[in-house]
Coordinates of C-alpha atoms in Angstrom, one line a residue:
M134 CA 38.1 9.8 -9.6
H135 CA 37.1 6.5 -10.3
R136 CA 36.8 4.2 -7.5
T137 CA 35.3 0.8 -9.0
N138 CA 37.9 -1.4 -6.5
K139 CA 36.6 0.4 -3.4
K140 CA 33.5 -1.5 -1.6
F141 CA 31.2 -0.1 0.7
L142 CA 28.7 -2.7 2.5
L143 CA 25.5 -1.0 3.9
L144 CA 24.1 -3.2 6.8
D145 CA 20.7 -3.4 8.3
I146 CA 20.1 -5.7 11.4
I147 CA 16.3 -5.9 12.5
R148 CA 14.8 -7.8 15.8
M149 CA 12.7 -10.7 15.3
Q150 CA 9.5 -8.9 15.8
D151 CA 10.2 -6.2 13.2
L152 CA 8.6 -6.3 9.8
F153 CA 11.2 -7.4 7.1
E154 CA 11.0 -4.2 4.8
E155 CA 13.1 -2.0 2.7
G156 CA 14.9 0.9 4.2
L157 CA 14.6 3.8 2.1
G158 CA 17.4 5.6 3.7
L159 CA 20.0 2.9 2.8
A160 CA 18.5 2.7 -0.8
S161 CA 19.1 6.5 -1.0
L162 CA 22.6 6.3 0.1
T163 CA 23.5 3.6 -1.9
A164 CA 22.3 5.3 -5.2
C165 CA 24.5 8.4 -4.1
L166 CA 27.6 6.2 -3.7
R167 CA 27.0 4.5 -7.1
E168 CA 27.2 7.9 -8.5
E169 CA 30.7 8.1 -7.2
N170 CA 31.6 4.6 -8.7
Y171 CA 31.6 2.7 -5.5
T172 CA 30.6 -0.8 -5.5
V173 CA 27.9 -1.2 -3.2
E174 CA 26.0 -3.7 -1.8
I175 CA 23.2 -3.9 1.1
Q176 CA 22.7 -6.8 3.3
K177 CA 19.5 -7.1 5.7
Y178 CA 19.1 -9.8 8.4
R179 CA 17.0 -10.8 11.3
E180 CA 19.1 -10.9 14.7
N181 CA 19.1 -14.7 14.6
A182 CA 20.1 -15.1 10.8
I183 CA 23.2 -12.8 10.4
N184 CA 25.4 -14.2 7.8
F185 CA 29.0 -13.0 8.7
D186 CA 30.4 -15.3 6.1
A187 CA 28.5 -13.2 3.4
I188 CA 29.5 -9.8 5.0
Y189 CA 33.0 -11.0 4.7
A190 CA 33.0 -12.7 1.5
F191 CA 32.1 -9.2 0.1
A192 CA 35.2 -7.8 1.2
P193 CA 34.4 -4.5 2.2
D194 CA 36.6 -1.3 2.8
I195 CA 34.0 0.3 4.7
I196 CA 30.7 -0.9 6.5
G197 CA 28.1 1.5 7.4
I198 CA 25.1 0.3 9.6
T199 CA 21.9 1.8 10.3
C200 CA 20.9 2.3 13.8
G201 CA 17.5 3.2 15.2
S202 CA 16.1 2.7 18.9
Y203 CA 14.5 -0.5 17.9
N204 CA 18.2 -1.9 17.0
L205 CA 21.0 -0.2 18.5
K206 CA 22.0 -2.4 20.6
L207 CA 22.0 -5.4 18.0
A208 CA 24.1 -2.9 15.8
I209 CA 26.7 -2.2 18.3
S210 CA 27.1 -6.0 19.1
V211 CA 27.4 -6.7 15.3
C212 CA 30.1 -3.9 15.0
E213 CA 32.0 -5.4 18.0
K214 CA 32.1 -9.0 16.5
I215 CA 33.2 -7.3 12.9
R216 CA 35.9 -5.4 14.8
A217 CA 37.3 -8.4 16.5
E218 CA 37.2 -10.2 13.5
H219 CA 38.2 -7.7 10.7
P220 CA 40.0 -5.0 12.3
E221 CA 41.2 -3.7 9.0
I222 CA 37.3 -2.8 8.0
I223 CA 36.4 0.9 8.7
L224 CA 32.9 0.8 10.6
C225 CA 30.3 3.7 10.6
A226 CA 27.0 3.9 11.8
G227 CA 24.2 6.6 10.8
G228 CA 20.4 7.0 11.4
Y229 CA 18.3 8.7 14.3
S230 CA 20.3 7.1 17.2
P231 CA 23.7 8.5 16.2
T232 CA 22.1 11.9 15.4
F233 CA 20.9 12.1 18.8
Y234 CA 23.0 10.0 21.1
Y235 CA 26.4 10.1 19.6
K236 CA 28.3 10.5 22.9
E237 CA 26.6 7.9 24.6
I238 CA 27.3 5.4 21.5
L239 CA 30.8 6.3 21.5
E240 CA 31.3 5.9 25.2
A241 CA 29.5 2.7 25.0
T242 CA 31.8 0.8 22.5
N243 CA 35.2 1.3 20.8
A244 CA 34.3 -0.7 17.7
I245 CA 32.5 2.3 15.6
D246 CA 35.0 4.5 14.0
C247 CA 32.5 7.5 13.0
L248 CA 28.9 8.2 13.3
M249 CA 27.2 10.3 10.7
R250 CA 24.7 12.9 12.1
G251 CA 21.3 13.7 10.3
E252 CA 20.7 13.3 6.2
G253 CA 23.4 11.0 5.0
E254 CA 23.4 11.4 1.2
K255 CA 26.3 14.1 1.0
T256 CA 28.0 13.1 4.0
I257 CA 28.5 9.5 3.3
V258 CA 30.2 10.3 0.0
E259 CA 32.4 13.0 1.5
L260 CA 33.5 10.9 4.6
S261 CA 34.2 7.7 2.4
N262 CA 36.4 9.8 0.2
V263 CA 38.3 11.0 3.3
L264 CA 38.4 7.8 5.0
L265 CA 39.8 6.2 2.4
K266 CA 42.5 8.5 1.1
K267 CA 43.1 8.8 5.2
G268 CA 42.3 12.6 5.1
D269 CA 41.3 15.1 7.8
L270 CA 38.0 14.0 9.2
S271 CA 37.4 17.4 10.9
E272 CA 36.7 18.8 7.3
V273 CA 33.7 16.6 7.0
K274 CA 30.7 18.1 8.1
G275 CA 27.9 16.2 10.1
I276 CA 30.0 13.6 11.4
V277 CA 31.2 12.5 15.0
Y278 CA 34.6 10.6 15.7
R279 CA 37.3 10.1 18.1
D280 CA 40.6 11.7 17.4
E281 CA 44.0 10.2 18.0
N282 CA 43.9 11.0 21.7
G283 CA 40.7 9.5 21.9
E284 CA 38.5 12.6 22.5
I285 CA 35.2 12.7 20.7
V286 CA 35.3 15.3 18.1
V287 CA 31.8 17.0 16.5
T288 CA 32.4 18.1 13.3
A289 CA 29.9 21.4 12.1
P290 CA 26.5 20.6 11.0
R291 CA 25.6 19.8 7.6
P292 CA 23.1 22.1 5.7
Q293 CA 20.2 19.8 4.8
I294 CA 19.6 19.1 1.3
E295 CA 17.5 21.9 -0.2
D296 CA 16.5 20.1 -3.4
L297 CA 15.3 16.7 -3.0
D298 CA 14.7 16.4 -6.6
S299 CA 18.4 16.3 -7.2
L300 CA 19.0 13.1 -5.5
P301 CA 19.3 10.1 -7.6
L302 CA 16.5 7.5 -7.4
P303 CA 16.9 5.2 -4.6
A304 CA 18.6 1.8 -5.3
R305 CA 15.8 -0.8 -4.8
D306 CA 18.2 -4.1 -4.2
I307 CA 16.4 -5.1 -1.2
L308 CA 12.8 -5.0 -2.9
K309 CA 14.5 -6.9 -5.7
Q310 CA 16.6 -9.4 -3.5
Y311 CA 13.6 -10.7 -1.2
K312 CA 10.9 -10.1 -3.7
L313 CA 8.9 -7.7 -1.0
N314 CA 5.7 -6.4 -2.0
I315 CA 5.7 -2.8 -0.6
A316 CA 7.8 0.0 -1.5
P317 CA 8.6 3.0 0.7
L318 CA 8.4 6.2 -0.9
E319 CA 9.1 9.8 0.4
S320 CA 7.4 13.2 -1.0
S321 CA 8.8 15.4 1.7
R322 CA 11.2 15.6 4.8
G323 CA 10.7 17.2 8.1
C324 CA 7.8 17.6 10.4
L325 CA 5.6 20.8 11.1
G326 CA 4.3 19.3 14.4
R327 CA 5.1 19.8 18.0
C328 CA 4.5 16.5 19.8
S329 CA 6.3 16.7 23.0
F330 CA 7.1 12.9 23.0
C331 CA 8.4 13.0 19.5
S332 CA 12.5 12.8 18.7
F333 CA 11.4 12.5 15.0
K334 CA 11.1 16.3 14.0
Q335 CA 14.6 16.6 15.8
F336 CA 16.2 14.6 13.0
W337 CA 15.3 17.4 10.6
V338 CA 16.2 20.5 12.5
D339 CA 18.9 22.2 10.5
T340 CA 21.4 23.5 13.0
S341 CA 23.7 24.9 10.3
T342 CA 20.8 27.7 9.7
E343 CA 18.5 29.8 12.0
R344 CA 15.5 27.7 10.7
A345 CA 14.3 25.3 13.5
V346 CA 12.8 22.8 11.1
C347 CA 14.0 22.4 7.8
F348 CA 10.7 21.0 5.7
R349 CA 11.5 20.2 2.1
E350 CA 9.4 18.4 -0.6
K351 CA 10.0 16.6 -3.8
S352 CA 8.0 17.7 -6.8
P353 CA 5.0 15.9 -7.5
E354 CA 6.8 14.9 -10.8
R355 CA 9.6 13.6 -8.9
V356 CA 7.2 11.3 -6.7
I357 CA 5.7 10.0 -10.0
E358 CA 9.1 9.2 -11.3
E359 CA 9.7 7.2 -8.3
I360 CA 6.7 5.1 -8.5
K361 CA 7.4 4.5 -12.1
Q362 CA 10.7 3.1 -10.9
V363 CA 9.2 1.1 -8.4
V364 CA 6.6 -0.5 -10.5
K365 CA 8.9 -0.9 -13.7
E366 CA 11.9 -2.3 -11.8
T367 CA 10.2 -4.6 -9.3
G368 CA 6.7 -5.0 -10.0
V369 CA 5.7 -3.9 -6.6
N370 CA 2.2 -2.2 -6.7
R371 CA 1.9 -1.2 -3.1
V372 CA 3.5 2.0 -1.6
T373 CA 3.7 3.7 1.8
F374 CA 4.8 7.0 2.0
V375 CA 7.2 7.4 5.0
D376 CA 6.8 11.2 5.1
G377 CA 5.6 12.7 8.9
S378 CA 2.5 13.7 7.3
Y379 CA 1.8 13.3 3.5
E380 CA -1.0 15.8 3.1
L381 CA 1.1 18.7 4.1
S382 CA 2.7 20.9 1.5
P383 CA 3.3 24.6 2.3
K384 CA 5.1 24.8 -1.4
Y385 CA 2.3 23.1 -3.5
K386 CA -0.5 22.9 -1.3
R387 CA -3.6 20.7 -2.4
E388 CA -1.8 20.6 -5.9
K389 CA 0.9 18.2 -4.7
L390 CA -1.8 15.4 -4.0
R391 CA -3.8 16.3 -7.0
K392 CA -1.1 16.0 -9.2
I393 CA 0.6 12.9 -7.5
A394 CA -3.2 11.1 -8.0
Q395 CA -3.7 12.3 -11.5
G396 CA -0.3 11.1 -12.3
I397 CA -0.8 7.7 -11.1
L398 CA -3.9 7.2 -13.0
D399 CA -2.6 9.0 -16.3
N400 CA 0.5 6.5 -16.1
N401 CA -1.6 3.7 -15.5
L402 CA 0.5 3.0 -12.6
N403 CA -2.4 0.7 -10.9
I404 CA -0.8 1.0 -7.2
S405 CA -2.4 1.1 -3.8
Y406 CA -0.9 3.4 -1.4
Y407 CA -1.0 4.5 2.4
F408 CA 0.6 7.5 4.3
S409 CA 0.6 9.0 7.8
A410 CA -0.9 12.3 8.3
R411 CA -2.4 14.7 10.7
I412 CA -6.0 14.4 12.3
S413 CA -7.0 17.4 10.2
F414 CA -5.9 15.8 6.8
I415 CA -9.3 15.4 5.3
D416 CA -9.8 19.1 5.8
T417 CA -6.4 20.0 4.4
I418 CA -7.2 17.7 1.3
G419 CA -10.6 18.4 0.5
D420 CA -13.3 16.3 -0.8
E421 CA -12.3 16.8 -4.6
V422 CA -8.8 15.8 -4.2
L423 CA -9.7 13.0 -1.7
D424 CA -11.9 11.4 -4.0
L425 CA -9.3 11.5 -6.7
M426 CA -6.8 9.8 -4.4
I427 CA -8.9 7.0 -3.5
K428 CA -9.5 6.5 -7.3
S429 CA -5.9 6.7 -7.9
G430 CA -5.4 4.0 -5.2
F431 CA -5.1 5.7 -1.7
C432 CA -6.2 2.8 0.6
G433 CA -5.0 3.3 4.1
V434 CA -3.7 6.1 6.3
F435 CA -2.3 6.4 9.9
L436 CA -3.5 9.3 12.1
G437 CA -1.6 10.5 15.3
V438 CA -4.7 10.5 17.5
E439 CA -2.9 9.5 20.7
S440 CA -5.6 10.1 23.2
F441 CA -9.5 10.7 23.5
Y442 CA -8.7 12.6 26.7
Q443 CA -8.0 16.6 26.3
A444 CA -5.5 16.7 29.2
D445 CA -3.5 14.0 27.4
L446 CA -3.4 15.9 24.0
D447 CA -2.4 19.0 25.9
L448 CA 0.4 17.1 27.5
F449 CA 1.4 16.0 24.1
R450 CA 1.0 19.2 22.5
K451 CA -1.2 17.5 19.7
G452 CA -3.0 21.0 19.0
T453 CA -6.2 19.2 18.5
T454 CA -9.4 18.4 20.6
V455 CA -10.8 15.1 21.4
Q456 CA -14.1 16.7 19.5
E457 CA -12.0 17.0 16.3
N458 CA -10.4 13.3 16.7
I459 CA -14.0 11.9 16.9
R460 CA -15.3 14.1 13.9
V461 CA -12.6 13.0 11.7
L462 CA -12.9 9.4 12.8
E463 CA -16.4 9.8 12.1
E464 CA -16.0 11.2 8.7
C465 CA -13.4 8.6 7.8
Q466 CA -16.1 5.9 8.3
K467 CA -18.0 7.4 4.9
Y468 CA -14.8 6.4 2.8
P469 CA -13.5 3.1 1.7
F470 CA -9.9 3.3 3.1
N471 CA -8.6 1.9 6.3
V472 CA -7.9 4.0 9.1
D473 CA -5.3 3.1 11.7
I474 CA -4.5 5.2 14.6
G475 CA -1.9 5.9 17.2
L476 CA -2.8 5.9 20.9
I477 CA -0.9 6.4 24.1
N478 CA -2.9 4.9 26.7
F479 CA -0.6 4.8 29.9
Q480 CA 2.0 8.0 30.7
P481 CA 3.3 9.2 33.9
F482 CA 0.3 11.5 34.4
S483 CA -2.4 9.0 33.5
T484 CA -5.8 9.1 35.6
F485 CA -8.9 6.9 35.7
E486 CA -10.7 9.2 33.9
S487 CA -8.5 9.4 31.1
L488 CA -8.1 5.4 31.1
R489 CA -12.0 5.2 30.9
Q490 CA -12.6 7.8 28.3
N491 CA -9.8 6.3 25.8
A492 CA -11.3 2.8 26.4
Y493 CA -14.9 4.1 25.6
Y494 CA -13.5 5.7 22.3
V495 CA -10.9 2.7 21.3
H496 CA -14.0 0.6 21.8
K497 CA -16.4 2.7 19.7
Y498 CA -13.9 2.6 16.7
K499 CA -13.0 -1.0 17.2
Y500 CA -9.3 -0.4 17.9
A501 CA -9.4 -2.1 21.5
A502 CA -8.7 -5.4 19.6
R503 CA -5.3 -4.1 18.6
F504 CA -4.4 -4.0 22.2
F505 CA -3.8 -0.3 22.2
L506 CA -5.2 -0.3 25.9
I507 CA -2.2 -1.6 26.9
E508 CA -0.1 0.9 25.1
P509 CA 2.8 2.8 27.3
L510 CA 4.4 6.1 26.2
I511 CA 7.9 5.3 25.5
L512 CA 10.0 8.6 26.7
F513 CA 13.0 9.1 24.6
R514 CA 15.6 11.3 26.0
G515 CA 16.0 14.9 24.6
T516 CA 12.1 14.9 24.1
Q517 CA 10.2 17.7 26.0
I518 CA 8.0 15.3 28.0
Y519 CA 11.1 13.5 28.8
D520 CA 12.8 16.8 30.2
E521 CA 9.7 17.6 32.3
C522 CA 9.7 14.1 33.9
K523 CA 13.4 14.2 34.5
R524 CA 12.5 17.5 36.4
M525 CA 9.7 16.0 38.3
G526 CA 11.8 13.1 39.5
L527 CA 9.8 10.3 37.6
I528 CA 12.2 8.6 35.9
L529 CA 13.6 5.6 37.5
E530 CA 15.7 3.5 34.8
E531 CA 16.8 4.8 31.6
D532 CA 19.6 3.5 28.8
M533 CA 21.3 5.6 26.3
I534 CA 18.1 6.2 24.2
Q535 CA 15.2 5.9 26.4
V536 CA 13.2 5.5 29.4
K537 CA 13.1 2.0 30.9
K538 CA 11.1 2.4 33.8
Y539 CA 9.1 5.8 35.3
I540 CA 6.7 6.6 38.1
F541 CA 3.1 7.2 37.6
K542 CA 1.9 10.1 39.4
D543 CA -1.1 8.3 40.7
S544 CA 0.6 5.1 42.0
R545 CA -2.6 2.8 41.9
I546 CA -2.3 3.3 37.8
G547 CA 1.2 2.4 38.3
V548 CA 0.3 -0.9 40.1
L549 CA -2.3 -1.4 37.2
Y550 CA 0.1 -1.2 34.5
E551 CA 2.6 -3.4 35.9
Y552 CA 0.6 -6.2 36.4
I553 CA -1.1 -6.0 32.9
S554 CA 2.3 -5.6 31.5
K555 CA 3.6 -8.6 33.4
Y556 CA 0.5 -10.8 32.5
F557 CA 1.2 -10.0 28.7
S558 CA 5.1 -10.7 28.8
E559 CA 5.0 -13.8 31.2
C560 CA 1.8 -15.3 29.9
I561 CA 0.5 -14.1 26.6
N562 CA 3.7 -13.1 24.8
K563 CA 6.3 -15.4 26.6
E564 CA 6.7 -17.7 23.8
R565 CA 5.5 -15.6 20.8
V566 CA 4.3 -12.3 20.5
Y567 CA 0.5 -12.8 20.0
T568 CA -0.5 -9.1 20.5
A569 CA 1.5 -7.6 17.9
E570 CA 0.6 -10.7 15.6
I571 CA -3.0 -10.5 16.1
S572 CA -2.9 -6.5 16.1
D573 CA -1.1 -6.8 12.6
Y574 CA -4.3 -8.5 11.0
F575 CA -6.4 -5.4 11.9
N576 CA -4.0 -2.9 11.0
D577 CA -1.4 -3.4 8.3
H578 CA -3.1 -6.7 6.9
L579 CA -6.2 -4.8 6.5
D580 CA -4.4 -1.9 4.8
V581 CA -2.9 -5.0 2.4
M582 CA -6.3 -6.4 1.9
C583 CA -7.8 -3.0 0.8
G584 CA -5.0 -2.6 -1.7
I585 CA -5.6 -5.9 -3.1
K586 CA -9.2 -5.6 -3.3
H587 CA -8.5 -2.1 -5.2
Y588 CA -6.1 -4.1 -7.4
F589 CA -8.8 -6.5 -8.4
E590 CA -11.4 -3.9 -8.9
T591 CA -9.5 -1.8 -11.1
R592 CA -8.9 -4.7 -13.6
H593 CA -12.5 -5.7 -13.2
K594 CA -11.9 -9.0 -11.7
S595 CA -15.2 -9.0 -10.0
M596 CA -15.2 -12.6 -8.7
E597 CA -11.4 -12.0 -6.8
A598 CA -12.6 -8.7 -5.6
E599 CA -15.9 -10.5 -4.0
I600 CA -13.4 -13.1 -2.2
V601 CA -11.3 -10.5 -1.1
S602 CA -14.7 -8.2 0.5
D603 CA -16.1 -11.7 2.0
Y604 CA -12.4 -12.1 3.8
V605 CA -12.6 -8.6 5.1
E606 CA -16.0 -8.8 6.3
K607 CA -14.9 -12.2 8.5
L608 CA -11.8 -10.0 9.4
C609 CA -13.9 -7.3 10.7
K610 CA -16.4 -9.8 12.7
N611 CA -13.3 -11.2 14.5
Q612 CA -12.1 -7.9 15.2
C613 CA -15.5 -7.0 16.9
K614 CA -15.5 -9.9 19.2
L615 CA -11.8 -9.0 20.5
N616 CA -12.9 -5.5 20.6
D617 CA -15.5 -6.3 23.4
I618 CA -13.4 -8.8 25.2
N619 CA -10.6 -6.3 25.5
Q620 CA -12.5 -3.3 26.9
K621 CA -14.3 -5.6 29.1
W622 CA -11.2 -7.2 31.1
F623 CA -9.5 -3.7 31.0
L624 CA -12.4 -1.7 32.4
D625 CA -12.7 -4.5 35.4
L626 CA -9.2 -4.0 36.0
V627 CA -9.2 -0.1 36.1
N628 CA -12.2 -0.5 38.7
L629 CA -9.9 -2.6 40.6
A630 CA -7.0 -0.5 40.7
E631 CA -9.1 2.6 41.6
E632 CA -10.2 0.6 44.9
G633 CA -6.5 0.5 45.5
C634 CA -6.0 -3.3 45.1
T635 CA -2.4 -4.1 45.1
D636 CA -2.9 -8.0 45.0
E637 CA -1.6 -9.6 41.7
K638 CA -3.7 -12.4 42.2
A639 CA -6.7 -10.5 41.7
Y640 CA -5.4 -8.9 38.6
F641 CA -4.3 -12.0 37.2
S642 CA -7.5 -13.8 37.9
I643 CA -9.7 -11.4 35.8
L644 CA -7.2 -11.7 32.7
E645 CA -6.9 -15.5 33.4
K646 CA -10.8 -15.6 33.0
Q647 CA -11.5 -13.2 30.3
L648 CA -8.2 -13.5 28.1
P649 CA -6.7 -16.8 28.9
L650 CA -3.4 -17.9 26.7
S651 CA -5.7 -20.8 25.3
F652 CA -7.9 -18.4 23.7
V653 CA -5.4 -16.2 22.5
Q654 CA -3.6 -19.1 20.9
S655 CA -6.9 -20.6 19.1
F656 CA -8.2 -16.8 18.1
A657 CA -4.2 -16.3 16.4
K658 CA -4.5 -19.8 14.7
E659 CA -8.1 -18.8 13.4
L660 CA -7.1 -15.7 11.8
S661 CA -4.0 -17.5 10.0
A662 CA -6.4 -20.2 9.0
Q663 CA -8.7 -17.4 7.3
K664 CA -6.0 -15.9 5.5
F665 CA -4.5 -19.2 4.1
R666 CA -8.1 -20.1 3.1
V667 CA -8.4 -16.8 0.9
F668 CA -4.8 -17.5 -0.2
L669 CA -5.6 -20.9 -1.8
Q670 CA -8.9 -19.4 -3.0
L671 CA -7.1 -16.7 -5.0
Q672 CA -4.4 -19.0 -6.3
R673 CA -6.7 -21.7 -7.4
I674 CA -7.9 -18.9 -9.9
D675 CA -4.5 -17.7 -10.9
R676 CA -1.3 -18.8 -9.3
K677 CA 0.3 -15.3 -9.8
Y678 CA -2.0 -14.1 -7.2
K679 CA 0.2 -15.7 -4.4
D680 CA 2.7 -12.6 -5.0
L681 CA -0.1 -10.2 -3.7
F682 CA 0.3 -11.8 -0.5

């Protein structure tokens, strides 16, 4: 049945501090709806620039809004405004939060008509057809809604999609509309990890079968097809794989990575790409395939290190050791790709020994410049470590998704974290989130510059490649400078806390002396100026290079 007169609007609302990037989930949902002849539009806004006139001008029959832990309250407030002004529009929500916290969401608001749980490609088409026909929602698998009596109804779980190659190519509307320069792709869905703090893996639990986790892969040929689509339709030549662990492939083994890398080269796609991986990824990939991947444009990897203290790694159920973390980071230094890590420094069971050991290795590998030493564990409801903290009475305050405040087993560390957090929130990041801004230069921006360097090298642009190399060298010098500063004040505060000091002024005195706001502001300004200078240098050579940034 043709439905060209039925309009579906997909909304993505993000916070001020979030990266403005394409959401792969909405791109895939859009493609599926268009296959069913729906007129679909994706609109994406920051919280301070939501264009409700544009939303209403599209005149949608249904609006679907994506919800994660980062934007759930925003999404709910937007739905409530739309409900008040246009009650005839059907409002649905999907994503991680509706999958796990559907009851809490529906109890918090009456504005949302229906929630989708888990993968949405099949559900959104079936749900839309039933809603527009005013059919029986109870027959739609994978949704939650209120019945006519106001009772919450949870329908049968929807089996996960076995053949990911059967899905239509994602609709790259956002990439084109906003001329973004990096495209998200996936080569697999699911996670084989057991991290106690992570809710990501739970999204892929297939409750319709006996399998605890449903891990599925796209074929290497399909991945290459999607890269071709991005390059041809949008001109984007940077790709980030959103897989939980890109290197894992129970089905294809190393052949997956080899075929994708070789396909990039054979098709002259000239891209740079980035991915997340387990700490053992180098061993999984092997030297030969890794060399091929680097040649094909592999420029950056995110590794879930999380800690350099064994008791923490065991608590997090990482399945690795401190020695393994160190070995892999040392091995990575031999290669030209950028390495970012995840680190959880503060958690309810932190000790002074764990804080010092993390500080030592974070400094050794120059990650202290990224402010990792102030990073706390975020406790999401439903995770294993949340359940353990709840059982021990360590949770003080929580909302529908996550814990807002918890108790540290060692109260001295609680005091330390409280004053560090207060200084950064009230002094450093009060007017502008300087820590995130500076960290990005030594994280995502370094990834990008590695990709730009690869872009020039593959096109034999030696002068341009040298300009980028010089800039990266300056970046790394600044990184070393801030790395030393951040380790110094942190260890001084750790020593103060271990002595039992509870005087806020004593903590602030150290921070104001070693990391004053004036220094942070001038440091951020200098990083911005350096970036602008290299931008101008390259643009003087060829104006089209501005699109690389």
